[in-house]
XYZ file of C-alpha atoms in Angstrom:
118
model
C 128.813 124.199 159.220
C 126.595 121.190 157.834
C 123.171 121.686 157.239
C 120.742 119.062 156.228
C 117.586 119.440 154.480
C 114.479 117.686 156.254
C 112.004 117.452 152.688
C 111.544 118.212 149.679
C 110.261 122.105 150.865
C 112.671 122.022 153.342
C 115.517 121.452 151.065
C 114.797 124.338 148.494
C 114.312 126.710 151.167
C 118.481 125.591 152.275
C 119.473 125.293 148.678
C 118.044 128.193 147.349
C 117.639 130.785 150.889
C 120.459 129.995 153.479
C 123.110 128.502 151.778
C 125.966 131.483 149.174
C 127.283 130.143 145.846
C 130.126 129.389 147.631
C 128.949 127.309 150.180
C 128.933 123.077 149.466
C 126.049 121.043 147.669
C 125.866 117.271 148.343
C 122.971 115.128 147.505
C 123.033 111.205 147.201
C 123.524 110.651 143.328
C 120.065 108.989 141.790
C 118.225 108.797 144.782
C 115.654 110.738 146.622
C 117.218 112.082 149.627
C 118.192 115.866 151.307
C 120.101 118.713 150.504
C 123.046 119.338 152.636
C 125.353 122.366 152.401
C 128.813 122.283 153.828
C 129.435 126.095 154.808
C 132.707 127.332 152.694
C 134.498 130.804 153.284
C 134.537 132.573 149.396
C 137.871 130.943 148.008
C 138.598 128.911 150.752
C 138.722 124.704 149.634
C 136.704 122.287 152.275
C 138.966 120.242 154.097
C 138.192 116.233 152.746
C 137.542 115.197 155.717
C 135.004 118.301 156.221
C 133.597 116.766 152.529
C 133.607 113.589 153.658
C 131.469 114.855 156.750
C 129.095 116.072 154.801
C 129.179 113.143 151.456
C 128.311 110.168 154.599
C 124.931 112.598 155.427
C 123.852 113.635 152.475
C 124.115 109.523 152.136
C 122.235 109.158 155.420
C 119.145 111.151 154.801
C 118.715 109.360 151.574
C 116.946 106.392 150.774
C 120.151 104.765 150.014
C 120.899 104.821 153.147
C 120.706 100.610 153.923
C 123.653 100.952 151.613
C 127.173 99.758 152.396
C 128.269 101.961 149.854
C 126.265 105.440 148.590
C 127.841 107.514 145.283
C 127.504 111.641 146.684
C 127.201 114.286 143.660
C 128.914 118.050 145.233
C 129.257 120.778 143.695
C 129.229 124.739 144.393
C 126.874 126.129 145.403
C 126.195 128.485 142.354
C 125.879 125.757 140.239
C 122.460 124.570 141.388
C 119.647 125.125 139.696
C 116.049 124.675 140.071
C 114.149 124.150 136.691
C 111.196 126.001 135.961
C 107.965 124.552 137.241
C 109.835 121.691 138.903
C 108.435 120.231 142.030
C 110.264 121.162 145.528
C 113.635 119.237 146.044
C 114.006 118.987 142.412
C 117.506 120.286 140.792
C 120.196 120.496 137.871
C 123.583 119.774 138.861
C 126.142 121.664 136.347
C 130.263 121.029 137.519
C 129.152 118.158 139.736
C 131.505 115.364 141.072
C 130.712 112.069 143.064
C 132.604 110.514 146.330
C 132.375 107.693 147.001
C 131.738 106.971 151.250
C 131.411 104.165 152.774
C 128.229 104.760 155.215
C 130.166 104.403 158.570
C 127.792 103.930 161.758
C 131.257 105.283 163.659
C 131.150 108.463 161.718
C 127.486 109.076 161.664
C 127.664 108.671 165.708
C 130.347 111.064 166.300
C 128.836 114.375 163.478
C 125.491 113.730 165.553
C 127.054 113.799 169.247
C 128.797 116.779 168.185
C 125.611 119.030 165.924
C 124.029 121.098 168.053
C 120.748 121.131 169.564
C 117.838 122.640 167.363
């Protein structure tokens, strides 16, 4: 499952109340946007395609959406912290890694075609 935050308060709730420590957290690097969570069982390694799908959604739901290639930071949720007094949606990341994703419209269309209805 891939979960996408919708706004700063929803990003906080998704990251700090819904996501588990072993889930993978994604966010477009240096750009406002959605927090994206890839559900991942403890001690399991997500597949490369699942990571690419989640990173693509993080890029798609960011202010960098119009770029051809977007850098996305990702890490396990347990490495994401909220600084004291920080506004909704603001976090710090330890042990973050970056992935450059190409905004592939066919991939985005496939992800939304298979998404469950809200």
